[in-house]
Amino acid sequence: MGMRRGYGQPFSPSEITPEAVFFNRRAFLQTAGIAAAGALLAACGPQQAATREAAETVTTSTETDELGNPVNAFDEITGYNNYYEFSTDKEAVSRLARDFVASPWEVEVAGLVHKPQRYAIDELLRRFPQEERIYRLRCVEAWSMVIPWQGFELASLLKEAEPMTSARYVGFTTLLDPEVMPGQSSSFYPWPYTEGLRLDEAMHRLTLLGTGLYGKPMPAQNGAPLRLVVPWKYGFKSIKAIVRIDLLETQPATLWNSVASNEYGFYANVNPGVDHPRWSQASERRIGELGRRETLLFNGYTEEVSGLYAGMDLRENF
Ligand SMILES: Nc1nc2c(c(=O)[nH]1)N[C@H]1C(S)=C(S)[C@@H](COP(=O)(O)O)O[C@H]1N2
Ligand SMILES: [Mo]
């Protein structure tokens, strides 16, 4: 499968007991107050645990998200990628990223914080307990997948750095290394890739720093060793291969917004009612399915996140 290992994951998938996965998810559902938990909990019972182990080898899973959508196959998630540092051809990314080495790796947390931090990736993985989160990913190009991530809440990392009261935004930066990321030789894009969130969005319990998927260390093409996962926003917000996280007073420049601010807003919340200037966002193509699905407001996470945007005009702040 071209899985790459050896960047210091503190556990191998076989060391995560199914029980641990089950209890983590149950705890998450309780705090998040997600409905339809009964169906999901049933899907996580002992029998499911066995299926899950099997999934490690057959690379599919019968797990679902909280809405009952099946997770995408491992090969779909790792074979169809947007990662312009490697290629604009989604099906070529996995091959071109095969030799990408995500170890050693350091992540800096800096800017408006009382305690700036520098973490080696192994240290990050040790310090913050990893849990599984099954999230929908909706690309601004109107395709989508359901992905079983591992990771930890960005909030726990930010809290450790103690943001100053003046901090209102968080900026993220991808590795800059044109020698290993051939796409960065193209001067069309303002490398390195950057993204940003409002601080309250960054602190939201759904906002994850992803460290793996399908019970395995993060594949290179999905953003090893550390990438953002913000499930209610278009996929381009979920920046890969993060080396810097900065707490900021003002809204940071972000790559896609700099390239075409009329097409890619800073907020980029999934919204079927606000079309991209060149295509409709009302529906989407779920990878692996025939036909189209209706796109859900905030990608189906309205109950959890709509409070972040109370009183805001979502058309103006697209
Ligand atoms: N550094 C970086 N991060 C990135 C991108 C990119 O080109 N470079 N593409 C984004 C887009 S458009 C999407 S849809 C998701 C795709 O994530 P996936 O390949 O893991 O599904 O990654 C996002 N993060
Ligand atoms: Mo995307």
mmCIF file of C-alpha atoms and ligand atoms in Angstrom:
data_model
loop_
_atom_site.group_PDB
_atom_site.id
_atom_site.type_symbol
_atom_site.label_atom_id
_atom_site.label_comp_id
_atom_site.label_asym_id
_atom_site.label_seq_id
_atom_site.Cartn_x
_atom_site.Cartn_y
_atom_site.Cartn_z
ATOM 1 C CA MET A 1 0.000 0.000 0.000
ATOM 2 C CA GLY A 2 3.016 2.266 0.083
ATOM 3 C CA MET A 3 2.450 3.065 3.747
ATOM 4 C CA ARG A 4 5.367 4.920 5.185
ATOM 5 C CA ARG A 5 6.429 4.397 8.735
ATOM 6 C CA GLY A 6 9.185 5.437 11.028
ATOM 7 C CA TYR A 7 8.449 8.999 12.027
ATOM 8 C CA GLY A 8 8.075 8.150 15.640
ATOM 9 C CA GLN A 9 4.457 7.227 16.225
ATOM 10 C CA PRO A 10 4.331 6.162 19.877
ATOM 11 C CA PHE A 11 2.044 3.248 19.093
ATOM 12 C CA SER A 12 1.381 0.858 16.302
ATOM 13 C CA PRO A 13 -2.262 0.366 15.305
ATOM 14 C CA SER A 14 -2.309 -3.045 16.962
ATOM 15 C CA GLU A 15 -1.516 -1.403 20.279
ATOM 16 C CA ILE A 16 -4.708 0.657 20.228
ATOM 17 C CA THR A 17 -7.260 -1.619 21.779
ATOM 18 C CA PRO A 18 -10.640 -1.586 20.134
ATOM 19 C CA GLU A 19 -12.037 -0.804 23.577
ATOM 20 C CA ALA A 20 -9.941 2.335 23.794
ATOM 21 C CA VAL A 21 -11.204 3.459 20.424
ATOM 22 C CA PHE A 22 -14.761 2.689 21.452
ATOM 23 C CA PHE A 23 -14.592 4.564 24.741
ATOM 24 C CA ASN A 24 -12.864 7.573 23.229
ATOM 25 C CA ARG A 25 -15.541 7.918 20.616
ATOM 26 C CA ARG A 26 -18.342 7.421 23.111
ATOM 27 C CA ALA A 27 -16.855 10.143 25.318
ATOM 28 C CA PHE A 28 -16.622 12.422 22.307
ATOM 29 C CA LEU A 29 -20.227 11.812 21.285
ATOM 30 C CA GLN A 30 -21.418 12.544 24.791
ATOM 31 C CA THR A 31 -19.595 15.852 25.012
ATOM 32 C CA ALA A 32 -20.500 16.803 21.468
ATOM 33 C CA GLY A 33 -24.124 15.859 22.011
ATOM 34 C CA ILE A 34 -24.447 14.322 18.595
ATOM 35 C CA ALA A 35 -27.826 12.739 17.845
ATOM 36 C CA ALA A 36 -28.248 9.238 16.458
ATOM 37 C CA ALA A 37 -25.622 8.052 18.891
ATOM 38 C CA GLY A 38 -27.531 4.822 19.362
ATOM 39 C CA ALA A 39 -26.894 3.731 15.808
ATOM 40 C CA LEU A 40 -23.266 4.730 16.031
ATOM 41 C CA LEU A 41 -22.657 3.033 19.340
ATOM 42 C CA ALA A 42 -24.232 -0.118 17.978
ATOM 43 C CA ALA A 43 -21.828 0.105 15.072
ATOM 44 C CA CYS A 44 -18.907 0.192 17.486
ATOM 45 C CA GLY A 45 -19.706 -2.928 19.458
ATOM 46 C CA PRO A 46 -17.418 -5.925 19.885
ATOM 47 C CA GLN A 47 -18.328 -7.412 16.556
ATOM 48 C CA GLN A 48 -17.353 -4.158 14.917
ATOM 49 C CA ALA A 49 -14.044 -4.247 16.723
ATOM 50 C CA ALA A 50 -13.191 -7.461 14.951
ATOM 51 C CA THR A 51 -14.150 -5.944 11.613
ATOM 52 C CA ARG A 52 -11.955 -3.017 12.459
ATOM 53 C CA GLU A 53 -8.950 -5.257 12.948
ATOM 54 C CA ALA A 54 -9.683 -6.873 9.621
ATOM 55 C CA ALA A 55 -9.849 -3.423 8.063
ATOM 56 C CA GLU A 56 -6.147 -3.026 8.779
ATOM 57 C CA THR A 57 -5.426 -5.589 6.132
ATOM 58 C CA VAL A 58 -8.289 -5.356 3.653
ATOM 59 C CA THR A 59 -8.262 -1.530 3.662
ATOM 60 C CA THR A 60 -11.986 -1.043 3.840
ATOM 61 C CA SER A 61 -14.141 -0.488 6.873
ATOM 62 C CA THR A 62 -17.804 -0.937 7.663
ATOM 63 C CA GLU A 63 -17.757 1.952 10.113
ATOM 64 C CA THR A 64 -19.945 4.966 9.484
ATOM 65 C CA ASP A 65 -20.047 8.586 10.485
ATOM 66 C CA GLU A 66 -22.747 9.764 12.915
ATOM 67 C CA LEU A 67 -25.167 10.260 9.981
ATOM 68 C CA GLY A 68 -24.743 6.652 8.855
ATOM 69 C CA ASN A 69 -22.483 7.362 5.871
ATOM 70 C CA PRO A 70 -19.921 4.602 5.318
ATOM 71 C CA VAL A 71 -16.269 5.608 5.560
ATOM 72 C CA ASN A 72 -14.380 5.678 2.285
ATOM 73 C CA ALA A 73 -11.935 2.915 1.416
ATOM 74 C CA PHE A 74 -8.297 3.417 2.398
ATOM 75 C CA ASP A 75 -7.321 3.391 -1.266
ATOM 76 C CA GLU A 76 -9.805 6.165 -2.072
ATOM 77 C CA ILE A 77 -8.578 8.348 0.778
ATOM 78 C CA THR A 78 -4.908 7.816 -0.116
ATOM 79 C CA GLY A 79 -5.233 7.710 -3.898
ATOM 80 C CA TYR A 80 -7.180 10.882 -4.688
ATOM 81 C CA ASN A 81 -5.550 13.888 -3.056
ATOM 82 C CA ASN A 82 -5.289 17.624 -3.349
ATOM 83 C CA TYR A 83 -1.704 18.528 -2.469
ATOM 84 C CA TYR A 84 -0.352 21.122 -4.870
ATOM 85 C CA GLU A 85 3.148 20.916 -3.387
ATOM 86 C CA PHE A 86 3.378 17.579 -5.200
ATOM 87 C CA SER A 87 0.984 17.802 -8.118
ATOM 88 C CA THR A 88 -2.245 19.325 -9.344
ATOM 89 C CA ASP A 89 -3.157 15.822 -10.575
ATOM 90 C CA LYS A 90 -5.032 14.206 -7.678
ATOM 91 C CA GLU A 91 -4.197 10.699 -8.815
ATOM 92 C CA ALA A 92 -0.470 11.444 -9.144
ATOM 93 C CA VAL A 93 0.034 12.856 -5.632
ATOM 94 C CA SER A 94 0.458 9.530 -3.822
ATOM 95 C CA ARG A 95 3.212 8.412 -6.203
ATOM 96 C CA LEU A 96 5.034 11.747 -6.116
ATOM 97 C CA ALA A 97 4.837 11.931 -2.314
ATOM 98 C CA ARG A 98 6.110 8.385 -1.811
ATOM 99 C CA ASP A 99 9.631 9.431 -0.825
ATOM 100 C CA PHE A 100 8.548 12.304 1.377
ATOM 101 C CA VAL A 101 10.281 11.954 4.748
ATOM 102 C CA ALA A 102 8.300 13.317 7.687
ATOM 103 C CA SER A 103 10.957 12.558 10.263
ATOM 104 C CA PRO A 104 12.610 14.303 11.952
ATOM 105 C CA TRP A 105 9.938 16.996 12.111
ATOM 106 C CA GLU A 106 9.444 20.020 14.319
ATOM 107 C CA VAL A 107 6.378 22.158 14.866
ATOM 108 C CA GLU A 108 6.683 25.637 16.307
ATOM 109 C CA VAL A 109 3.872 27.326 18.235
ATOM 110 C CA ALA A 110 4.670 31.032 18.397
ATOM 111 C CA GLY A 111 3.371 34.580 18.081
ATOM 112 C CA LEU A 112 1.033 36.004 20.721
ATOM 113 C CA VAL A 113 1.582 33.308 23.341
ATOM 114 C CA HIS A 114 3.038 33.431 26.841
ATOM 115 C CA LYS A 115 4.811 30.110 26.351
ATOM 116 C CA PRO A 116 6.167 29.609 22.830
ATOM 117 C CA GLN A 117 6.785 25.929 22.185
ATOM 118 C CA ARG A 118 8.826 23.828 19.815
ATOM 119 C CA TYR A 119 7.771 20.197 19.576
ATOM 120 C CA ALA A 120 9.392 17.249 17.895
ATOM 121 C CA ILE A 121 6.602 15.226 16.295
ATOM 122 C CA ASP A 122 7.246 12.215 18.567
ATOM 123 C CA GLU A 123 6.893 14.441 21.595
ATOM 124 C CA LEU A 124 3.569 15.814 20.308
ATOM 125 C CA LEU A 125 2.237 12.305 19.809
ATOM 126 C CA ARG A 126 3.332 11.290 23.294
ATOM 127 C CA ARG A 127 1.985 14.358 25.039
ATOM 128 C CA PHE A 128 -1.492 14.497 23.491
ATOM 129 C CA PRO A 129 -3.600 11.322 23.617
ATOM 130 C CA GLN A 130 -4.665 10.273 20.142
ATOM 131 C CA GLU A 131 -8.297 9.513 19.391
ATOM 132 C CA GLU A 132 -10.279 8.486 16.341
ATOM 133 C CA ARG A 133 -12.751 10.881 14.694
ATOM 134 C CA ILE A 134 -14.820 9.928 11.660
ATOM 135 C CA TYR A 135 -15.403 13.168 9.737
ATOM 136 C CA ARG A 136 -16.828 14.136 6.363
ATOM 137 C CA LEU A 137 -14.377 16.046 4.142
ATOM 138 C CA ARG A 138 -15.995 18.308 1.529
ATOM 139 C CA CYS A 139 -13.651 19.822 -1.060
ATOM 140 C CA VAL A 140 -14.562 23.228 -2.503
ATOM 141 C CA GLU A 141 -14.452 21.450 -5.912
ATOM 142 C CA ALA A 142 -17.673 19.620 -4.894
ATOM 143 C CA TRP A 143 -16.406 16.119 -4.159
ATOM 144 C CA SER A 144 -16.355 14.552 -0.707
ATOM 145 C CA MET A 145 -15.241 11.588 1.389
ATOM 146 C CA VAL A 146 -15.731 10.195 4.878
ATOM 147 C CA ILE A 147 -12.411 9.693 6.644
ATOM 148 C CA PRO A 148 -11.541 7.930 9.910
ATOM 149 C CA TRP A 149 -8.795 10.181 11.271
ATOM 150 C CA GLN A 150 -6.624 9.864 14.315
ATOM 151 C CA GLY A 151 -5.469 12.983 16.016
ATOM 152 C CA PHE A 152 -6.014 15.322 18.933
ATOM 153 C CA GLU A 153 -7.835 18.576 19.496
ATOM 154 C CA LEU A 154 -5.917 21.663 18.377
ATOM 155 C CA ALA A 155 -7.293 23.354 21.511
ATOM 156 C CA SER A 156 -5.128 21.200 23.789
ATOM 157 C CA LEU A 157 -1.979 22.286 21.945
ATOM 158 C CA LEU A 158 -2.979 25.967 21.907
ATOM 159 C CA LYS A 159 -3.823 25.935 25.614
ATOM 160 C CA GLU A 160 -0.337 24.720 26.418
ATOM 161 C CA ALA A 161 1.138 27.773 24.708
ATOM 162 C CA GLU A 162 -1.174 30.116 26.664
ATOM 163 C CA PRO A 163 -2.502 32.544 24.047
ATOM 164 C CA MET A 164 -2.366 36.219 25.046
ATOM 165 C CA THR A 165 -5.656 38.105 25.316
ATOM 166 C CA SER A 166 -4.652 40.037 22.173
ATOM 167 C CA ALA A 167 -4.615 36.820 20.079
ATOM 168 C CA ARG A 168 -7.687 36.588 17.826
ATOM 169 C CA TYR A 169 -6.520 34.394 14.920
ATOM 170 C CA VAL A 170 -4.349 31.356 14.342
ATOM 171 C CA GLY A 171 -2.111 31.049 11.286
ATOM 172 C CA PHE A 172 -0.731 27.745 9.960
ATOM 173 C CA THR A 173 2.231 27.185 7.650
ATOM 174 C CA THR A 174 3.240 24.147 5.601
ATOM 175 C CA LEU A 175 6.850 23.036 5.141
ATOM 176 C CA LEU A 176 8.744 24.950 2.440
ATOM 177 C CA ASP A 177 11.164 22.598 0.676
ATOM 178 C CA PRO A 178 11.075 22.702 -3.139
ATOM 179 C CA GLU A 179 13.690 19.921 -3.255
ATOM 180 C CA VAL A 180 11.158 17.401 -1.945
ATOM 181 C CA MET A 181 7.960 19.220 -2.915
ATOM 182 C CA PRO A 182 8.317 19.700 -6.664
ATOM 183 C CA GLY A 183 5.140 21.766 -6.973
ATOM 184 C CA GLN A 184 6.800 24.501 -4.930
ATOM 185 C CA SER A 185 9.019 25.245 -7.922
ATOM 186 C CA SER A 186 5.970 26.730 -9.640
ATOM 187 C CA SER A 187 5.956 30.459 -9.021
ATOM 188 C CA PHE A 188 2.217 30.638 -9.681
ATOM 189 C CA TYR A 189 1.429 29.999 -5.997
ATOM 190 C CA PRO A 190 2.716 32.007 -3.037
ATOM 191 C CA TRP A 191 4.514 29.169 -1.212
ATOM 192 C CA PRO A 192 4.577 28.019 1.468
ATOM 193 C CA TYR A 193 0.894 27.061 1.752
ATOM 194 C CA THR A 194 -0.708 28.991 4.588
ATOM 195 C CA GLU A 195 -4.102 28.846 6.251
ATOM 196 C CA GLY A 196 -5.861 30.458 9.161
ATOM 197 C CA LEU A 197 -8.771 30.263 11.569
ATOM 198 C CA ARG A 198 -10.373 32.627 14.007
ATOM 199 C CA LEU A 199 -9.188 31.701 17.507
ATOM 200 C CA ASP A 200 -12.647 30.485 18.579
ATOM 201 C CA GLU A 201 -12.834 28.234 15.489
ATOM 202 C CA ALA A 202 -9.374 26.897 16.279
ATOM 203 C CA MET A 203 -10.405 26.177 19.886
ATOM 204 C CA HIS A 204 -13.596 24.373 18.834
ATOM 205 C CA ARG A 205 -13.743 20.734 19.939
ATOM 206 C CA LEU A 206 -14.269 19.499 16.371
ATOM 207 C CA THR A 207 -11.006 21.100 15.168
ATOM 208 C CA LEU A 208 -8.395 18.391 15.019
ATOM 209 C CA LEU A 209 -4.697 18.095 14.401
ATOM 210 C CA GLY A 210 -4.607 14.907 12.353
ATOM 211 C CA THR A 211 -1.754 12.461 12.888
ATOM 212 C CA GLY A 212 -3.081 9.413 11.074
ATOM 213 C CA LEU A 213 -5.996 7.688 9.401
ATOM 214 C CA TYR A 214 -7.401 4.153 9.242
ATOM 215 C CA GLY A 215 -5.409 3.343 12.369
ATOM 216 C CA LYS A 216 -2.112 4.056 10.593
ATOM 217 C CA PRO A 217 0.382 6.920 10.728
ATOM 218 C CA MET A 218 -0.614 9.777 8.413
ATOM 219 C CA PRO A 219 0.251 8.876 4.810
ATOM 220 C CA ALA A 220 2.509 11.417 3.093
ATOM 221 C CA GLN A 221 -0.173 12.316 0.548
ATOM 222 C CA ASN A 222 -2.642 13.150 3.322
ATOM 223 C CA GLY A 223 -0.268 15.574 5.056
ATOM 224 C CA ALA A 224 2.203 13.634 7.211
ATOM 225 C CA PRO A 225 3.135 13.985 9.913
ATOM 226 C CA LEU A 226 0.629 16.622 11.068
ATOM 227 C CA ARG A 227 -2.288 18.313 9.291
ATOM 228 C CA LEU A 228 -5.304 20.324 10.275
ATOM 229 C CA VAL A 229 -8.807 18.829 10.024
ATOM 230 C CA VAL A 230 -11.696 21.322 10.157
ATOM 231 C CA PRO A 231 -14.686 19.252 9.051
ATOM 232 C CA TRP A 232 -17.296 22.032 8.626
ATOM 233 C CA LYS A 233 -15.102 24.023 6.220
ATOM 234 C CA TYR A 234 -14.040 23.368 2.643
ATOM 235 C CA GLY A 235 -11.063 21.027 2.466
ATOM 236 C CA PHE A 236 -8.520 23.679 1.526
ATOM 237 C CA LYS A 237 -8.656 25.023 5.101
ATOM 238 C CA SER A 238 -7.292 21.668 6.343
ATOM 239 C CA ILE A 239 -3.628 22.448 5.701
ATOM 240 C CA LYS A 240 -1.096 19.608 5.457
ATOM 241 C CA ALA A 241 2.480 19.086 6.710
ATOM 242 C CA ILE A 242 2.327 21.871 9.297
ATOM 243 C CA VAL A 243 5.613 23.318 10.623
ATOM 244 C CA ARG A 244 4.363 26.539 12.256
ATOM 245 C CA ILE A 245 1.322 27.642 14.215
ATOM 246 C CA ASP A 246 1.150 31.360 15.033
ATOM 247 C CA LEU A 247 -1.245 33.186 17.329
ATOM 248 C CA LEU A 248 -2.060 36.527 15.718
ATOM 249 C CA GLU A 249 -3.957 39.732 16.333
ATOM 250 C CA THR A 250 -5.192 40.159 12.750
ATOM 251 C CA GLN A 251 -6.524 37.812 10.077
ATOM 252 C CA PRO A 252 -3.588 36.146 8.304
ATOM 253 C CA ALA A 253 -3.082 35.939 4.560
ATOM 254 C CA THR A 254 -3.935 32.456 3.300
ATOM 255 C CA LEU A 255 -2.832 30.820 0.058
ATOM 256 C CA TRP A 256 -6.104 30.289 -1.780
ATOM 257 C CA ASN A 257 -7.535 33.583 -0.597
ATOM 258 C CA SER A 258 -4.406 35.365 -1.890
ATOM 259 C CA VAL A 259 -4.652 33.617 -5.262
ATOM 260 C CA ALA A 260 -8.377 34.352 -5.815
ATOM 261 C CA SER A 261 -10.141 36.185 -2.984
ATOM 262 C CA ASN A 262 -13.420 36.300 -4.929
ATOM 263 C CA GLU A 263 -13.479 32.484 -5.145
ATOM 264 C CA TYR A 264 -11.978 31.343 -1.831
ATOM 265 C CA GLY A 265 -13.032 33.280 1.246
ATOM 266 C CA PHE A 266 -11.290 33.240 4.597
ATOM 267 C CA TYR A 267 -14.202 31.505 6.327
ATOM 268 C CA ALA A 268 -14.844 28.855 3.652
ATOM 269 C CA ASN A 269 -17.673 27.276 5.646
ATOM 270 C CA VAL A 270 -19.406 24.568 3.636
ATOM 271 C CA ASN A 271 -22.631 26.187 2.445
ATOM 272 C CA PRO A 272 -24.962 24.783 -0.240
ATOM 273 C CA GLY A 273 -26.621 28.209 -0.479
ATOM 274 C CA VAL A 274 -23.507 30.135 -1.492
ATOM 275 C CA ASP A 275 -22.179 29.045 -4.858
ATOM 276 C CA HIS A 276 -18.587 29.246 -6.015
ATOM 277 C CA PRO A 277 -18.469 31.881 -8.800
ATOM 278 C CA ARG A 278 -17.753 29.092 -11.322
ATOM 279 C CA TRP A 279 -19.927 26.220 -10.035
ATOM 280 C CA SER A 280 -22.813 25.313 -7.747
ATOM 281 C CA GLN A 281 -22.145 24.183 -4.181
ATOM 282 C CA ALA A 282 -25.657 22.773 -3.737
ATOM 283 C CA SER A 283 -24.572 19.180 -4.321
ATOM 284 C CA GLU A 284 -21.452 17.041 -4.269
ATOM 285 C CA ARG A 285 -19.985 13.818 -5.594
ATOM 286 C CA ARG A 286 -19.133 11.377 -2.799
ATOM 287 C CA ILE A 287 -16.073 9.483 -3.948
ATOM 288 C CA GLY A 288 -17.063 5.853 -4.542
ATOM 289 C CA GLU A 289 -20.741 6.627 -5.181
ATOM 290 C CA LEU A 290 -22.783 7.086 -8.332
ATOM 291 C CA GLY A 291 -24.910 10.190 -8.585
ATOM 292 C CA ARG A 292 -24.736 13.208 -6.328
ATOM 293 C CA ARG A 293 -25.639 14.064 -2.757
ATOM 294 C CA GLU A 294 -27.084 17.273 -1.446
ATOM 295 C CA THR A 295 -24.471 19.338 0.320
ATOM 296 C CA LEU A 296 -25.275 20.026 3.975
ATOM 297 C CA LEU A 297 -24.872 23.425 5.649
ATOM 298 C CA PHE A 298 -21.601 23.408 7.607
ATOM 299 C CA ASN A 299 -21.076 19.958 6.083
ATOM 300 C CA GLY A 300 -23.634 18.547 8.508
ATOM 301 C CA TYR A 301 -22.057 19.995 11.674
ATOM 302 C CA THR A 302 -24.541 22.879 12.099
ATOM 303 C CA GLU A 303 -25.585 21.900 15.593
ATOM 304 C CA GLU A 304 -21.991 22.019 16.779
ATOM 305 C CA VAL A 305 -20.676 25.107 14.983
ATOM 306 C CA SER A 306 -23.464 27.507 13.998
ATOM 307 C CA GLY A 307 -22.988 29.403 17.265
ATOM 308 C CA LEU A 308 -19.568 30.530 16.033
ATOM 309 C CA TYR A 309 -21.278 32.574 13.311
ATOM 310 C CA ALA A 310 -24.296 33.993 15.160
ATOM 311 C CA GLY A 311 -25.254 37.329 13.650
ATOM 312 C CA MET A 312 -22.818 37.012 10.753
ATOM 313 C CA ASP A 313 -23.853 37.279 7.113
ATOM 314 C CA LEU A 314 -22.622 33.948 5.715
ATOM 315 C CA ARG A 315 -22.878 35.216 2.138
ATOM 316 C CA GLU A 316 -20.686 38.213 2.828
ATOM 317 C CA ASN A 317 -18.276 36.200 5.000
ATOM 318 C CA PHE A 318 -18.021 33.258 2.615
HETATM 319 N N1 LIG B 1 -0.258 22.092 2.213
HETATM 320 C C1 LIG B 1 -1.398 21.790 1.579
HETATM 321 N N2 LIG B 1 -2.481 21.474 2.287
HETATM 322 C C2 LIG B 1 -3.640 21.161 1.654
HETATM 323 C C3 LIG B 1 -3.734 21.212 0.240
HETATM 324 C C4 LIG B 1 -2.552 21.548 -0.492
HETATM 325 O O1 LIG B 1 -2.534 21.590 -1.747
HETATM 326 N N3 LIG B 1 -1.409 21.802 0.205
HETATM 327 N N4 LIG B 1 -4.934 20.931 -0.383
HETATM 328 C C5 LIG B 1 -6.152 21.139 0.433
HETATM 329 C C6 LIG B 1 -7.369 20.667 -0.218
HETATM 330 S S1 LIG B 1 -7.954 21.610 -1.511
HETATM 331 C C7 LIG B 1 -8.053 19.579 0.224
HETATM 332 S S2 LIG B 1 -9.571 19.157 -0.445
HETATM 333 C C8 LIG B 1 -7.503 18.708 1.278
HETATM 334 C C9 LIG B 1 -7.435 17.276 0.776
HETATM 335 O O2 LIG B 1 -7.027 16.415 1.803
HETATM 336 P P1 LIG B 1 -6.805 14.875 1.495
HETATM 337 O O3 LIG B 1 -5.912 14.751 0.311
HETATM 338 O O4 LIG B 1 -6.196 14.305 2.743
HETATM 339 O O5 LIG B 1 -8.176 14.299 1.227
HETATM 340 O O6 LIG B 1 -6.209 19.112 1.692
HETATM 341 C C10 LIG B 1 -6.023 20.506 1.817
HETATM 342 N N5 LIG B 1 -4.738 20.801 2.409
HETATM 343 MO MO MO B 2 -10.079 21.020 -1.785
#
